[in-house]
CSV table of C-alpha atoms in Angstrom, one decimal:
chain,number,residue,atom,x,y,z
A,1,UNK,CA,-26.7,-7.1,11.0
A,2,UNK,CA,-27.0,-4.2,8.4
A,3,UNK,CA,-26.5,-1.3,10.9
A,4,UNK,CA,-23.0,-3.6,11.7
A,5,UNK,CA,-22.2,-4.0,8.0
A,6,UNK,CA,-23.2,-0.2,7.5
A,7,UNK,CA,-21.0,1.1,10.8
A,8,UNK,CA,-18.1,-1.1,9.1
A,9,UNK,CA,-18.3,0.4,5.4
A,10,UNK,CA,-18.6,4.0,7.4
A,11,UNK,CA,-15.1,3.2,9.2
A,12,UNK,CA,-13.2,2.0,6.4
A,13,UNK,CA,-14.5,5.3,4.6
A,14,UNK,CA,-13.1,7.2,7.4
A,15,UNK,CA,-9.8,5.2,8.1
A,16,UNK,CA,-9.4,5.7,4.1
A,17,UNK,CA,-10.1,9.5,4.3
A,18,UNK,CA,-7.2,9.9,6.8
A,19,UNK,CA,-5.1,8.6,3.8
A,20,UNK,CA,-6.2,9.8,0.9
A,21,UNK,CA,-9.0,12.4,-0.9
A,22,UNK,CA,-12.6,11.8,-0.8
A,23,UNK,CA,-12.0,12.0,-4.8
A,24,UNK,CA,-9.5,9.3,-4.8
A,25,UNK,CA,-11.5,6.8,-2.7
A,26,UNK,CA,-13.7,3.8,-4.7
A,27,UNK,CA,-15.8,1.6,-3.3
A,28,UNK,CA,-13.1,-1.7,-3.9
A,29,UNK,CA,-10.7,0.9,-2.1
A,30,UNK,CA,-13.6,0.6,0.9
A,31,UNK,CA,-15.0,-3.6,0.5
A,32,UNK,CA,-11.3,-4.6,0.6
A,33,UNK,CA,-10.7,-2.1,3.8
A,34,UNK,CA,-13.3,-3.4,5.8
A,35,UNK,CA,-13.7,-7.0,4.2
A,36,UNK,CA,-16.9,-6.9,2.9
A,37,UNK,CA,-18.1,-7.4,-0.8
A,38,UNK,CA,-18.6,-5.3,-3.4
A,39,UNK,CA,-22.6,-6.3,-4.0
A,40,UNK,CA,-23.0,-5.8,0.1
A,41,UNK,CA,-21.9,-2.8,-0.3
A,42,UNK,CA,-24.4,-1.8,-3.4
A,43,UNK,CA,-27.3,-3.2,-1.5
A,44,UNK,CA,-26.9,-0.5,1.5
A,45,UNK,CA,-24.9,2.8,-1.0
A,46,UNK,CA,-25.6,3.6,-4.1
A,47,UNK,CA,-22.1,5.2,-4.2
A,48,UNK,CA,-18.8,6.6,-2.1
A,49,UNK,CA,-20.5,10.3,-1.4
A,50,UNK,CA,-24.1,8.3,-0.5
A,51,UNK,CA,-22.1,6.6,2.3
A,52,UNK,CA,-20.9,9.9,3.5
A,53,UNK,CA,-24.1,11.6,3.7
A,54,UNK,CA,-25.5,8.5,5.5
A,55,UNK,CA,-22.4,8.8,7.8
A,56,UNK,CA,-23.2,12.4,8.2
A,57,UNK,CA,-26.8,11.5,8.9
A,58,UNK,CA,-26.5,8.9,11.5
A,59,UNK,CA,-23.3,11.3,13.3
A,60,UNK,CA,-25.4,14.4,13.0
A,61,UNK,CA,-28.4,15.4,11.0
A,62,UNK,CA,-30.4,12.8,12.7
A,63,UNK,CA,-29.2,13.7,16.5
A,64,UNK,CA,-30.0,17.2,16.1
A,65,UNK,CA,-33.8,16.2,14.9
A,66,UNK,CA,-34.1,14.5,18.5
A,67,UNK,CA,-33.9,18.2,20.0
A,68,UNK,CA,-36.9,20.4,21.0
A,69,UNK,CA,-35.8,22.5,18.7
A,70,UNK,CA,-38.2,25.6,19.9
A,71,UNK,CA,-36.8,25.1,23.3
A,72,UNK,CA,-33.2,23.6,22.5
A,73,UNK,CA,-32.0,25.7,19.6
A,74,UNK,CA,-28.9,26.5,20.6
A,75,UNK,CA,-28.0,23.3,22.2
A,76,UNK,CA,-29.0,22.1,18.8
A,77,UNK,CA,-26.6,24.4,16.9
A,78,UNK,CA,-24.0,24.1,19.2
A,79,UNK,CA,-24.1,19.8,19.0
A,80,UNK,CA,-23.9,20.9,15.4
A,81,UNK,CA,-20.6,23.2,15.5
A,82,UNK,CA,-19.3,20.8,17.6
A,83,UNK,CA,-19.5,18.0,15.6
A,84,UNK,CA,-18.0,19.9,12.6
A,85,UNK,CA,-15.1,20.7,14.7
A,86,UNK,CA,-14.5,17.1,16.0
A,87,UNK,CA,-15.3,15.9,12.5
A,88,UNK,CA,-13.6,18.5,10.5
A,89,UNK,CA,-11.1,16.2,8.1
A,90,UNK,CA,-13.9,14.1,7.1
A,91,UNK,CA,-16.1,17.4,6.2
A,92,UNK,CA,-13.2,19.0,5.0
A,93,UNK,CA,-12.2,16.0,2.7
A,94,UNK,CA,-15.7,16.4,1.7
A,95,UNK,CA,-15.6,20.0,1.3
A,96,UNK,CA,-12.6,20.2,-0.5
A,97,UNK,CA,-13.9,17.0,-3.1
A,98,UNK,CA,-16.9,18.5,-3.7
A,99,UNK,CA,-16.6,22.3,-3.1
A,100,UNK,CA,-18.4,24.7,-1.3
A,101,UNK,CA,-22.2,24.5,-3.3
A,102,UNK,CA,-22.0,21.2,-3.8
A,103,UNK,CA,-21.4,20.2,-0.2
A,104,UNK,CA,-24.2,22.8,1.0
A,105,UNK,CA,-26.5,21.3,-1.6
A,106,UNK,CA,-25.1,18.1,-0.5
A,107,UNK,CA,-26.1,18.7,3.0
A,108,UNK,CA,-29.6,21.0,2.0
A,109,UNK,CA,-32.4,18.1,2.0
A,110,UNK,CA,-31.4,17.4,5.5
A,111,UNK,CA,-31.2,21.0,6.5
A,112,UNK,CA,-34.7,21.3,4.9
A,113,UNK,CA,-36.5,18.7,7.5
A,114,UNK,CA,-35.0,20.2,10.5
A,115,UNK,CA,-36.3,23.6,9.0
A,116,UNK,CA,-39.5,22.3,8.3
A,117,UNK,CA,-39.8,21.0,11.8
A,118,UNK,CA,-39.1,24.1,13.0
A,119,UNK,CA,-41.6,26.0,11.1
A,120,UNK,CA,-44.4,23.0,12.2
A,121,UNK,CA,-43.0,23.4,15.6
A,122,UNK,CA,-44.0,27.3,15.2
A,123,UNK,CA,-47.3,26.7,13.9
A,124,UNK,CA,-48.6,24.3,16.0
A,125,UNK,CA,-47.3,26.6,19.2
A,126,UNK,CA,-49.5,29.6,17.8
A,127,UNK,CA,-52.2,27.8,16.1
A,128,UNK,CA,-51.9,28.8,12.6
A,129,UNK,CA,-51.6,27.1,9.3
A,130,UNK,CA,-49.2,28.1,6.4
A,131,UNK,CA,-49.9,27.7,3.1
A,132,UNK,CA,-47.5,24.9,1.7
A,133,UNK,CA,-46.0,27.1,-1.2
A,134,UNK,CA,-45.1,29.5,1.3
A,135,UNK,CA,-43.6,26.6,3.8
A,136,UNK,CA,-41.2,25.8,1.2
A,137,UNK,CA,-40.2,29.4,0.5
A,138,UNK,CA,-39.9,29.9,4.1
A,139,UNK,CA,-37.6,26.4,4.2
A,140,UNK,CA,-35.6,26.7,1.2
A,141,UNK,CA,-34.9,30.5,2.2
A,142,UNK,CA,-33.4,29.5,6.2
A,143,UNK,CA,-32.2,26.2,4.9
A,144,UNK,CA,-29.5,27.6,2.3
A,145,UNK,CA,-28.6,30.7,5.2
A,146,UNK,CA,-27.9,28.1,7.9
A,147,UNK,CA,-26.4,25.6,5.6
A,148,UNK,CA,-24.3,28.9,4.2
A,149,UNK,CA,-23.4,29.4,7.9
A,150,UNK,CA,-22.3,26.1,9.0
A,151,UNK,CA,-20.5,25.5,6.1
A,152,UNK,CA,-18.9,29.3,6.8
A,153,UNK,CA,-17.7,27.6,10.2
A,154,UNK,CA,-15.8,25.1,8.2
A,155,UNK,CA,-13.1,27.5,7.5
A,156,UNK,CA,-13.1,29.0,10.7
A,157,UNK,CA,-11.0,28.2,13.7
A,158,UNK,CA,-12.2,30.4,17.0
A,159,UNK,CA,-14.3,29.4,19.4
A,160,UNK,CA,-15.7,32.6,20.1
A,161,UNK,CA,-16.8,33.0,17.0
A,162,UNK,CA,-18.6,30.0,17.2
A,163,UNK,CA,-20.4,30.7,19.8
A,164,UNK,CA,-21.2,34.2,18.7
A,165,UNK,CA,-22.5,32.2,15.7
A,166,UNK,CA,-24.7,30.2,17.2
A,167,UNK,CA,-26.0,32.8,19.0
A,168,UNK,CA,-26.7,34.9,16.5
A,169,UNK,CA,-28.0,32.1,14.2
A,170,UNK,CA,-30.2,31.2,17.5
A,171,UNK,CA,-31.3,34.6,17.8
A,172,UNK,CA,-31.9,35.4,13.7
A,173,UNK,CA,-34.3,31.6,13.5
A,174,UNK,CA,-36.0,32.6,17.1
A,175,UNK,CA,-37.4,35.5,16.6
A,176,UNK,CA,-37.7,36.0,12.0
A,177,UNK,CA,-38.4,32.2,11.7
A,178,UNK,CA,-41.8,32.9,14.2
A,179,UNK,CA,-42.6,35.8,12.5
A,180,UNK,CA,-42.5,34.7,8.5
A,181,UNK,CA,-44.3,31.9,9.5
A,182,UNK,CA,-47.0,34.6,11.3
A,183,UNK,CA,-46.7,36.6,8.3
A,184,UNK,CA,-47.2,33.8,5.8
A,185,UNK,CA,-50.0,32.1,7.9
A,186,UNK,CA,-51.5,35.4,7.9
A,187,UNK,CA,-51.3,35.8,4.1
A,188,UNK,CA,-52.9,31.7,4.0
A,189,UNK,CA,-55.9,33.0,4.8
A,190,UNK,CA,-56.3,36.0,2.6
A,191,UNK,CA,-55.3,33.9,-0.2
């Protein structure tokens, strides 16, 4: 019952985005939409943009976790573009609400765990254990450049750009990613 009451708060959100600015919309703009309560809506959001992350969660962020993301990278990315081009008004209503930084940091915490993934991925692959300091310098550093990226695509209309995008995104987390995390493991144990 509360993924139903969640799936009908998150299309009320997007039938009210087609209409009007994510800055515009309130939370009695989205209970009256859908028919549900303000306190139901409070006991599953704290707020209008905690509704749109989850939205951007469930749509997104938590499909591309399900890839092997060593092995499916660019399947990965490319789910990613496309769902920023099938869902570019609500991302744009969100970009243009919040701005540019605030929908990358926005976005960031989710970008981190499917960095961090990747970096595990990499270390259990060759064995090797990575200081934690240097895990989270290694995350927050890819993190902002693919959430800078993907937010870059926002703007952007060609297709083969995308695709040289993703490519080249593939290509940059491939082969650096594997070797900072080499580089910092090897570090670990001089440390």
């Amino acid at each position: 019952m509360s993924q139903v009451t969640k799936r009908a708060l998150e299309a009320s959100l997007k039938n009210l985005l087609l209409q009007k600015p994510l800055s515009k919309i309130t939370i009695s703009d989205i209970t009256e939409d859908c028919g549900i309560n303000r306190m139901t809506f409070y006991y599953h959001f704290q707020d209008v943009p905690d509704l749109l992350k989850w939205t951007l969660e469930q749509e997104a962020v938590d499909v591309v976790k399900e890839f092997d993301l060593l092995n499916e990278l660019e399947a990965a990315l490319r789910f990613a573009v496309n769902y920023i081009r099938e869902n570019s008004h609500i991302i744009n209503c969100a970009y243009d609400s919040m701005g540019r930084d605030e929908l990358k940091r926005f976005l960031n915490h989710d970008f981190q765990s499917i960095a961090m993934e990747l970096i595990e991925q990499i270390e259990r692959k060759e064995n090797i254990h990575t200081d934690p300091e240097y895990k989270r310098t290694i995350c927050n550093f890819y993190t902002e450049g693919l959430a800078g990226e993907l937010v870059n695509l926002l703007k952007t209309k060609d297709k083969a750009h995308d695709e040289k995008s993703i490519r080249c995104i593939a290509a940059i987390l491939r082969t650096s990613l594997e070797a900072a995390v080499k580089s910092c493991a090897a570090m670990s144990r001089q440390d």
